[in-house]
Tab-separated table of C-alpha atoms (C1' of nucleotides) in Angstrom:
chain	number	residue	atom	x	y	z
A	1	UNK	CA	84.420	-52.138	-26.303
A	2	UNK	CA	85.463	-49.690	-29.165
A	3	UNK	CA	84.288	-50.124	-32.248
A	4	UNK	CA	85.573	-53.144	-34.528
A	5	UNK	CA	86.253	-50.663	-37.307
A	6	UNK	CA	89.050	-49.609	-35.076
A	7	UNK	CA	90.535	-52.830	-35.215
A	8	UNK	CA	93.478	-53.819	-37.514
A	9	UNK	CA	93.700	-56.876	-38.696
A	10	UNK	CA	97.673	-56.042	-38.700
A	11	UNK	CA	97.095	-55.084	-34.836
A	12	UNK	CA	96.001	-58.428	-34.283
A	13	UNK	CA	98.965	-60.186	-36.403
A	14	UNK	CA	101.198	-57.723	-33.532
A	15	UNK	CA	99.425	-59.057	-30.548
A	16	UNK	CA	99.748	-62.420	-31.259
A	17	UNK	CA	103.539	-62.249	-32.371
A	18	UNK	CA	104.038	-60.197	-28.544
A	19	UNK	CA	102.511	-63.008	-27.338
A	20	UNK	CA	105.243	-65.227	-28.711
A	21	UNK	CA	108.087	-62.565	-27.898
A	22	UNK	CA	106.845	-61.624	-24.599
A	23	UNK	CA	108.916	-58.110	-26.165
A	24	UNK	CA	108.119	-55.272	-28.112
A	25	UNK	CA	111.774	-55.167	-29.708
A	26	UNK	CA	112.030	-58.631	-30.519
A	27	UNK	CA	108.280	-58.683	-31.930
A	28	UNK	CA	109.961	-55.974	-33.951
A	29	UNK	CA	112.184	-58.192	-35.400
A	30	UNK	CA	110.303	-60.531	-35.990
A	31	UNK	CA	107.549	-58.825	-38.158
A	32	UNK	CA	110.704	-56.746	-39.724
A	33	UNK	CA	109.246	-53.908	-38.339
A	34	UNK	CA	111.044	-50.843	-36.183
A	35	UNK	CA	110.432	-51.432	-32.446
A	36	UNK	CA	108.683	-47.764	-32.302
A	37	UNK	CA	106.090	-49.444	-34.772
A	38	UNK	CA	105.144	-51.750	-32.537
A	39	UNK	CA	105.310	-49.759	-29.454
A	40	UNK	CA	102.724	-47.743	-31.153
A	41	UNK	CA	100.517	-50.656	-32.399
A	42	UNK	CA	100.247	-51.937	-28.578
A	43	UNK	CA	98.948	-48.358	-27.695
A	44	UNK	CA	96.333	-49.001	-30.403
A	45	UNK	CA	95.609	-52.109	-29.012
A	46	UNK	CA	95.828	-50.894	-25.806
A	47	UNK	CA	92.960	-48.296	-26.333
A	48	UNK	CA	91.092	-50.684	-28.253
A	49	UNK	CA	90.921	-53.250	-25.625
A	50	UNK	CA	91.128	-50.490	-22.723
A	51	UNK	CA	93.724	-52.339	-20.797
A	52	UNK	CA	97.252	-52.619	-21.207
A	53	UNK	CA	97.738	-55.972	-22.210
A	54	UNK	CA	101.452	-55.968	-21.436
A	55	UNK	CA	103.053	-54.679	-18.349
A	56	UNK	CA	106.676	-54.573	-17.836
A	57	UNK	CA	107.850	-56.908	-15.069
A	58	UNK	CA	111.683	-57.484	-14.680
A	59	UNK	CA	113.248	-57.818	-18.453
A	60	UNK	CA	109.421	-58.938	-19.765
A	61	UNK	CA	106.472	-58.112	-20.976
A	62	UNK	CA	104.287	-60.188	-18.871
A	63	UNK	CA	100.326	-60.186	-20.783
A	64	UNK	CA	97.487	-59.453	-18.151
A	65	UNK	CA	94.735	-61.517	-17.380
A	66	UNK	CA	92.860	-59.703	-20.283
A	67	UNK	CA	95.456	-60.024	-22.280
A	68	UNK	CA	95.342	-63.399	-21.844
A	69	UNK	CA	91.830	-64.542	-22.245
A	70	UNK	CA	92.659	-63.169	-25.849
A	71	UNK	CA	95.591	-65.374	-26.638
A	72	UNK	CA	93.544	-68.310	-28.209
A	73	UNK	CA	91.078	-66.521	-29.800
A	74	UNK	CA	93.571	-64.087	-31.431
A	75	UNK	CA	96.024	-67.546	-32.564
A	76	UNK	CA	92.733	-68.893	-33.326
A	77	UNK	CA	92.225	-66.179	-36.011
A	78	UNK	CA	95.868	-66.140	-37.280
A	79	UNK	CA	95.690	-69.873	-38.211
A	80	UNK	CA	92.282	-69.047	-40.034
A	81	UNK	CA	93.605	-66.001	-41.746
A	82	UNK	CA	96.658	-67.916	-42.838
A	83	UNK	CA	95.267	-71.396	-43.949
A	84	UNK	CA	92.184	-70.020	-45.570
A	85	UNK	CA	91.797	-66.805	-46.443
A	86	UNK	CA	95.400	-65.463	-47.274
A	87	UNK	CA	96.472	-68.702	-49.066
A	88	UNK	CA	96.540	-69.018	-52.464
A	89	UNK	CA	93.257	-70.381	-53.921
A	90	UNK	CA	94.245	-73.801	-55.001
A	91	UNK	CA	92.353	-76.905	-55.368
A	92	UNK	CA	93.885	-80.251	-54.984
A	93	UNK	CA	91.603	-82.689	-56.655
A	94	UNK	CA	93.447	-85.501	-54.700
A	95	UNK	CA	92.076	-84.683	-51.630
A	96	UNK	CA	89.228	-81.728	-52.199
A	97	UNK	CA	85.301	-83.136	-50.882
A	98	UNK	CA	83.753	-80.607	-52.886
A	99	UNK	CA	80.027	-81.044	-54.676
A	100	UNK	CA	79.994	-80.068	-58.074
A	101	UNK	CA	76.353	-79.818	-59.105
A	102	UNK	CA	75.795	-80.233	-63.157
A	103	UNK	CA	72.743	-79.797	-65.029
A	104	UNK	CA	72.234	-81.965	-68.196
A	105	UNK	CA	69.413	-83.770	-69.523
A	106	UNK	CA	68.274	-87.295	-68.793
A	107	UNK	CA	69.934	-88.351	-72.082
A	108	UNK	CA	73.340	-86.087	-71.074
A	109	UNK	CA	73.033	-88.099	-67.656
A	110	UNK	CA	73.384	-91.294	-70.089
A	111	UNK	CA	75.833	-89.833	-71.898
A	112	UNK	CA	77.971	-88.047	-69.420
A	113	UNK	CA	77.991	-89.451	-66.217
A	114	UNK	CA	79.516	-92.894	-66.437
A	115	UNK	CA	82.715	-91.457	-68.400
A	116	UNK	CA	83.064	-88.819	-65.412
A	117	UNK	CA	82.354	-90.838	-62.335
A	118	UNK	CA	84.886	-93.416	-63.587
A	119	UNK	CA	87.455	-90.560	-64.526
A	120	UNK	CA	86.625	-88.790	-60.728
A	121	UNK	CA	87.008	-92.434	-58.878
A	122	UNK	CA	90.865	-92.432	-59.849
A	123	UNK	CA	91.372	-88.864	-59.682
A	124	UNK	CA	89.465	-86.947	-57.773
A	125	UNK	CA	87.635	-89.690	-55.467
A	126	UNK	CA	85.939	-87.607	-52.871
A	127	UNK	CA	84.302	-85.641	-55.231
A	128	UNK	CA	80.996	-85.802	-55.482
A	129	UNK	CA	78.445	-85.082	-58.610
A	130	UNK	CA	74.950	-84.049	-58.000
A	131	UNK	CA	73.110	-83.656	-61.312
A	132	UNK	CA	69.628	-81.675	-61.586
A	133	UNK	CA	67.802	-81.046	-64.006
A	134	UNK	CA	65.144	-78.138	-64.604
A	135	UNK	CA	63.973	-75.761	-66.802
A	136	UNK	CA	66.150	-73.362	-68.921
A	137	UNK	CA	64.921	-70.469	-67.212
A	138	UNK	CA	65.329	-72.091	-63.698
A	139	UNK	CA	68.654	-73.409	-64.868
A	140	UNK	CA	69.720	-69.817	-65.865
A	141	UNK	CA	69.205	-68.534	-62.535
A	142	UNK	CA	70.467	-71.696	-60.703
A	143	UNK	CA	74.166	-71.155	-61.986
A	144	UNK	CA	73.760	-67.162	-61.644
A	145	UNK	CA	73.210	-68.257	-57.851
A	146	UNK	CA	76.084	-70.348	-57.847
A	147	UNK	CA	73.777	-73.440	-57.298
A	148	UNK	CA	74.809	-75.148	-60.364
A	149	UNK	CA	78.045	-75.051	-61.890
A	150	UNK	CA	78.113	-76.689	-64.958
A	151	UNK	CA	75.555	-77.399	-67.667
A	152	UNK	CA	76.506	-80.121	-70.210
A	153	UNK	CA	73.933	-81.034	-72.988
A	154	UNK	CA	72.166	-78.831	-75.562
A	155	UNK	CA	70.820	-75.618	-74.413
A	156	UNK	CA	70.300	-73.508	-77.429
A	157	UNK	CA	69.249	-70.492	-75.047
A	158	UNK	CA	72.347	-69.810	-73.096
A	159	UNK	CA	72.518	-66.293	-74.594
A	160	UNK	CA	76.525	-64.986	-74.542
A	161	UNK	CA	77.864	-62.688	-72.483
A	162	UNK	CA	77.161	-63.765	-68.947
A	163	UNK	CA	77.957	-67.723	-70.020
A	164	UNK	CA	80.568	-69.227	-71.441
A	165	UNK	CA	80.461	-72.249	-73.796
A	166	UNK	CA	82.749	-74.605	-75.407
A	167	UNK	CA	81.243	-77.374	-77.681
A	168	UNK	CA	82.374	-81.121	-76.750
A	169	UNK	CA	81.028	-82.897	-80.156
A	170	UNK	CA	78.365	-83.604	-82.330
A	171	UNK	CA	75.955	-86.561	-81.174
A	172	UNK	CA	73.879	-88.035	-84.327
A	173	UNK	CA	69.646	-88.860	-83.967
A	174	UNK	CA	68.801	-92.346	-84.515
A	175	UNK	CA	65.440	-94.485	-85.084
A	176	UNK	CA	63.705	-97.348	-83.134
A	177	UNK	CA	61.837	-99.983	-84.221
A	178	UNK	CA	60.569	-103.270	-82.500
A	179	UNK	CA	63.049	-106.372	-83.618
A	180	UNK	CA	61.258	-107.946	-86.453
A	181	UNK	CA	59.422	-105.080	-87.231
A	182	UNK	CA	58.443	-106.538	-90.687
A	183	UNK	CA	58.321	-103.131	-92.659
A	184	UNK	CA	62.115	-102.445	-91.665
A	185	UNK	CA	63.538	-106.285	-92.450
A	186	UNK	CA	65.883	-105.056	-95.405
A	187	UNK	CA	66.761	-101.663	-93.361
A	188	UNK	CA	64.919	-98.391	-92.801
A	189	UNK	CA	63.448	-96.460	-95.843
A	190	UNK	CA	62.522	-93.318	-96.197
A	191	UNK	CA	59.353	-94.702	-98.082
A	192	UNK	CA	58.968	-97.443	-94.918
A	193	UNK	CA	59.944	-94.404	-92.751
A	194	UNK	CA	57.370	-92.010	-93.651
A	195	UNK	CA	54.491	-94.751	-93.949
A	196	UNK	CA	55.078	-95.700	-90.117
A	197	UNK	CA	53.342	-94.937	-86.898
A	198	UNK	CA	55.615	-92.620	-84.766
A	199	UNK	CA	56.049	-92.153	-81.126
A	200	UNK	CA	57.797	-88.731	-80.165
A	201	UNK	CA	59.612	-88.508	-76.675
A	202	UNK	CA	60.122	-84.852	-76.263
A	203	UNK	CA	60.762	-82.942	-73.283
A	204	UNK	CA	60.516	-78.889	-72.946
A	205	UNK	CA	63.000	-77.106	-74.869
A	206	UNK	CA	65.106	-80.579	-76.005
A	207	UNK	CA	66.684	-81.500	-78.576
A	208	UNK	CA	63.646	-83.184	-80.302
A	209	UNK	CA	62.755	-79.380	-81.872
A	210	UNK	CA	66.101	-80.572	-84.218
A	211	UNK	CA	64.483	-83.393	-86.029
A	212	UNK	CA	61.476	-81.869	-86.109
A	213	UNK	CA	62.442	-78.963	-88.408
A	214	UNK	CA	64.919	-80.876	-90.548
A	215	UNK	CA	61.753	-82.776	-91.543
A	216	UNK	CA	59.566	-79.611	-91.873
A	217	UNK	CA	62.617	-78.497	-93.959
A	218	UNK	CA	62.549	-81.328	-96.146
A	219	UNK	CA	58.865	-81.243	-96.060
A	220	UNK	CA	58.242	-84.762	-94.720
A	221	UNK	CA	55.330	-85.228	-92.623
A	222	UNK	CA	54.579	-88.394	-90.394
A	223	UNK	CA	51.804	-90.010	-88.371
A	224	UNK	CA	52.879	-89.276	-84.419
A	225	UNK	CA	50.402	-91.946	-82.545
A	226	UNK	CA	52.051	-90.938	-79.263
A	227	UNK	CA	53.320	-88.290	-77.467
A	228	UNK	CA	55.039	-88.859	-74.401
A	229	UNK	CA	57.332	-86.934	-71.838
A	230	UNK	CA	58.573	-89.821	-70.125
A	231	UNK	CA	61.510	-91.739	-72.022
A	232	UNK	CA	61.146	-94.625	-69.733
A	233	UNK	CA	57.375	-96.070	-70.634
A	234	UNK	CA	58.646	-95.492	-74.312
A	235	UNK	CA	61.331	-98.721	-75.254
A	236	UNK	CA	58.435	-100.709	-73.814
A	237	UNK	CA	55.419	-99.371	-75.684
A	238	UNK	CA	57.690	-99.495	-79.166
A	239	UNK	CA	58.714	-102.943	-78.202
A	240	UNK	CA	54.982	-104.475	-78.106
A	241	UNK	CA	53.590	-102.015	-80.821
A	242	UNK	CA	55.121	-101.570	-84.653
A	243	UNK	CA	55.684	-97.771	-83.830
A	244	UNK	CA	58.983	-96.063	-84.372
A	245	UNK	CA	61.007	-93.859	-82.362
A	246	UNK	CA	63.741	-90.983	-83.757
A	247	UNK	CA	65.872	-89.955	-80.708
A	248	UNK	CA	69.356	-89.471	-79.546
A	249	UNK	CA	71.202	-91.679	-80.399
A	250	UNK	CA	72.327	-92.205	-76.886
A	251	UNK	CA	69.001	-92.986	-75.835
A	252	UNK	CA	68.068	-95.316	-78.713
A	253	UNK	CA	71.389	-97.265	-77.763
A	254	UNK	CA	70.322	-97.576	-73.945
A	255	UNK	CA	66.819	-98.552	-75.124
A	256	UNK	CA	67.976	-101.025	-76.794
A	257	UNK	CA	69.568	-102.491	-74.693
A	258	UNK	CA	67.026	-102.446	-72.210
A	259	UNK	CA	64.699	-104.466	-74.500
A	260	UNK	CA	64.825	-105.984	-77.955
A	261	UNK	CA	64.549	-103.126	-79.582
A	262	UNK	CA	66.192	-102.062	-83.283
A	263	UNK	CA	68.816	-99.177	-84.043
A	264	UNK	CA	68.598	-97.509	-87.144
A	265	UNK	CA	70.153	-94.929	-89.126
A	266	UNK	CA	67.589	-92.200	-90.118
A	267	UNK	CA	66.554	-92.587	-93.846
A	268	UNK	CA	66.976	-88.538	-94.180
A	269	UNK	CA	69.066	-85.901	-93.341
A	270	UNK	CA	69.076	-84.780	-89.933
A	271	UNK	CA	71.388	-82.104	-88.157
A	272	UNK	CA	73.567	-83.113	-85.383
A	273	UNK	CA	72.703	-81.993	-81.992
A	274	UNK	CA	76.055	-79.639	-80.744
A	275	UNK	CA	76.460	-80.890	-77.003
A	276	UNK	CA	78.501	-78.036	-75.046
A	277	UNK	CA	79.526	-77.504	-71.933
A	278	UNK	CA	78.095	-74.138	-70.581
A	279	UNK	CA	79.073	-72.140	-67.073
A	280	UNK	CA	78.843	-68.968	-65.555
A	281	UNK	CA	81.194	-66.500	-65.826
A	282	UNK	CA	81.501	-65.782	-61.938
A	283	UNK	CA	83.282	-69.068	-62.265
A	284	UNK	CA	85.424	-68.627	-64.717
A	285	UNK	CA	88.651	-68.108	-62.994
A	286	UNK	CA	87.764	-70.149	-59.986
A	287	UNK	CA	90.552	-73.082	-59.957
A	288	UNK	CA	87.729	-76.333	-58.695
A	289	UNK	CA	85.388	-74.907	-61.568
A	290	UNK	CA	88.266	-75.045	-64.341
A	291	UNK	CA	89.825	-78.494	-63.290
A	292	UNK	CA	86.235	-79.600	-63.347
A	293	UNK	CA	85.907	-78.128	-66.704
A	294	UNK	CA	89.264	-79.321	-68.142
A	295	UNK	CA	88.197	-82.645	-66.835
A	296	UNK	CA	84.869	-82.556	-69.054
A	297	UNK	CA	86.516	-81.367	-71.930
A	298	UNK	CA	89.062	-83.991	-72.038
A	299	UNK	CA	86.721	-86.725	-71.436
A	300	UNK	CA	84.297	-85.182	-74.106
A	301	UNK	CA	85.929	-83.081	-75.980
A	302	UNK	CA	85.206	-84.459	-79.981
A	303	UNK	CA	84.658	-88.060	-78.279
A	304	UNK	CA	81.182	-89.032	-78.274
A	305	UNK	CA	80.811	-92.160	-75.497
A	306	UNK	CA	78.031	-93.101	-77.219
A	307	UNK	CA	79.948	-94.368	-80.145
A	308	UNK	CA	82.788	-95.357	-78.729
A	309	UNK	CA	82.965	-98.882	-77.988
A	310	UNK	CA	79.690	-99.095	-80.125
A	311	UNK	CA	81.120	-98.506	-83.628
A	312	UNK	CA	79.063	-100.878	-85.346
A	313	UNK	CA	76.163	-99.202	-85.504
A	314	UNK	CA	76.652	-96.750	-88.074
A	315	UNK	CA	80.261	-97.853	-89.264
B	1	DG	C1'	95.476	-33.847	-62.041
B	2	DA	C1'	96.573	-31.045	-58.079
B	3	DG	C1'	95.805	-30.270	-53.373
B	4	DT	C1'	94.459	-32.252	-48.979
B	5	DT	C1'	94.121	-35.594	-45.483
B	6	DA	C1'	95.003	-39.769	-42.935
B	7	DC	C1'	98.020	-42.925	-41.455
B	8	DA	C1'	101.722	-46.311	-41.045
B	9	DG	C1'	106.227	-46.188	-40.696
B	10	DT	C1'	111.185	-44.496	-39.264
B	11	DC	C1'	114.408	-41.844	-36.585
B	12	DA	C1'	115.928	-39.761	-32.557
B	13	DT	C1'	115.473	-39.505	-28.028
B	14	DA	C1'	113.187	-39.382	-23.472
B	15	DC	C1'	111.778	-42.348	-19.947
B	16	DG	C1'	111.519	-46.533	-16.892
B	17	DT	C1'	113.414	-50.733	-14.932
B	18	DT	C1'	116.869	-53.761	-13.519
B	19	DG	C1'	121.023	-55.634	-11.722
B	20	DG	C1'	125.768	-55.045	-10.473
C	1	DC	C1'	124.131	-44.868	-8.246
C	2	DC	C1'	124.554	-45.781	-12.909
C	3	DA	C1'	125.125	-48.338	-17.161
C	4	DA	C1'	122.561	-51.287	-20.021
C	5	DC	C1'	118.539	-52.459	-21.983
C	6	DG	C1'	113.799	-52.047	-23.353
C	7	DT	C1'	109.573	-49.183	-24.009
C	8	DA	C1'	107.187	-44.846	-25.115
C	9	DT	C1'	106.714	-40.696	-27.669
C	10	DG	C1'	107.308	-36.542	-30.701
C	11	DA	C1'	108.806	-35.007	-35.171
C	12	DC	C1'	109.028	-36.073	-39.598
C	13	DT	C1'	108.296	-38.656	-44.158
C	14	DG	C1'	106.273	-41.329	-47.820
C	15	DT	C1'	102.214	-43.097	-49.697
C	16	DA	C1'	97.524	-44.034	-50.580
C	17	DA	C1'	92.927	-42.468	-50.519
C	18	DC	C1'	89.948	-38.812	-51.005
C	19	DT	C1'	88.052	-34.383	-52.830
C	20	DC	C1'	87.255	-30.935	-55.975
DNA sequence: GAGTTACAGTCATACGTTGG
DNA sequence: CCAACGTATGACTGTAACTC
């Protein structure tokens, strides 16, 4: 067998169009080409394949066995060539079974993921979400590997350049307090505040690094009792203890609700957190990746779902 | 950027097969 | 045998890729 190099994918598109033809001159036609064109493409193919493929027998040209074994194999590769690879990259989110793999936060899971799994049932419903979390470093390399393909949340180390960004909206901190706490009846303090017990839930890298310098900022310091990475042990130990909590306020919502627990408005000044989406920008033209990102943006975009629907929080 | 090379394509025509 | 039709081939051309 000659080498593949010698092989045309063009020379292929000829065979299988003689195949149909059964003619040179009319395979000619066909692929608008002069019949001399062909004529020499079958020689090519002809030395390539060291047979000659088509022998004349009364007005045709009748394929030989070897000839023939190739028939499937070379439709085979036309139908390939033609439905995926020469086609026009579009994605259909009506029908596409694609995995889009997003990185966010436990929080951003919170936050995110019941807007977008409602919004993909309706219009995109074999789509399926797998969300990981990890480390920024690990997360960095996951979506230069193509293994993740959309972070959502707050990552203030996505350096520019290789990632893009676009921010979705600002998402406020709020405090927690047991119900009945009795040094919060008449509201949250700063005085009442500062004289508390505090429990910080931080992970690695989070957004907790936020509060904490708006109070070194303002020069506040508090009592921290506990230090935990695990948000869910948290609601439970504030609920039988008088400690208090400052958090997302997405979390201090779901906490909340899990037990009877208190939201509060900080009694201080406290930067948002900027929630963004971030990707790659291997994917920046890629059609799934920018429905998928259109899709985020106009669920998120300025619209906290945090607040809405909860308005009377902070109203 | 100019010169060179490789190659796919066309045109013209030679060649082969078939059927009347 | 020969006209009609189809295939094969040589000469030539345009273009793209390569080299210096």
């Amino acid at each position: 067998m000659a080498n593949i190099r010698n092989l045309d994918l063009n020379l292929l598109l000829v065979l299988d169009t003689l195949f149909e033809e059964q003619s040179v001159s009319r395979a000619a036609k066909q692929m608008r080409l002069s019949q001399p064109t062909i004529s020499f493409s079958l020689n090519k193919l002809r030395t390539f394949f060291d047979d000659e493929l088509f022998v004349r027998a009364g007005g045709a040209m009748v394929p030989t066995p070897r000839a023939e074994a190739l028939r499937d194999p070379v439709k085979r590769m036309r139908t390939l060539l033609e439905t995926e690879i020469a086609t026009a990259a579009v994605f259909d989110p009506g029908t596409t079974e694609r995995v889009f793999t997003v990185s966010t936060s436990d929080i951003g899971e919170l936050v995110f993921l019941p807007a977008l799994l409602e919004a993909l049932r309706t219009r995109a419903p074999h789509v399926r979400i797998v969300s990981r979390s990890m480390p920024p470093a690990e997360l960095q390399q996951a979506m230069t590997d193509g293994k993740v393909d959309l972070a959502i949340g707050y990552f203030p180390d996505f350096a520019g350049g290789t990632y893009f960004e676009q921010k979705l909206f600002d998402h406020p901190f709020a405090c927690l307090a047991r119900k009945g706490h009795p040094a919060f009846v008449r509201g949250m303090s700063l005085a009442a505040f500062l004289e508390a017990d505090h429990a910080v839930v931080s992970q690695e890298g989070r957004s907790q690094e936020i509060f904490e310098r708006a109070l070194a900022e303002a020069k506040l310091s508090r009592r921290v009792m506990l230090h935990s990475q695990h948000f869910m042990t948290v609601p439970l130990l504030i609920a039988g203890s008088d400690l208090v909590a400052t958090v997302p306020r997405a979390v201090a919502l779901a906490y909340s609700r899990m037990t009877s627990l208190e939201v509060f408005a900080p009694p201080m000044s406290i930067p948002n957190i900027e929630l963004k989406q971030f990707w790659h920008r291997r994917t920046q033209q890629d059609p799934a990746n920018m429905w998928f990102r259109r899709l985020t943006s106009e669920l998120f975009l300025r619209r906290d779902p945090s607040t809405s629907g909860a308005g009377f929080l902070f109203a």
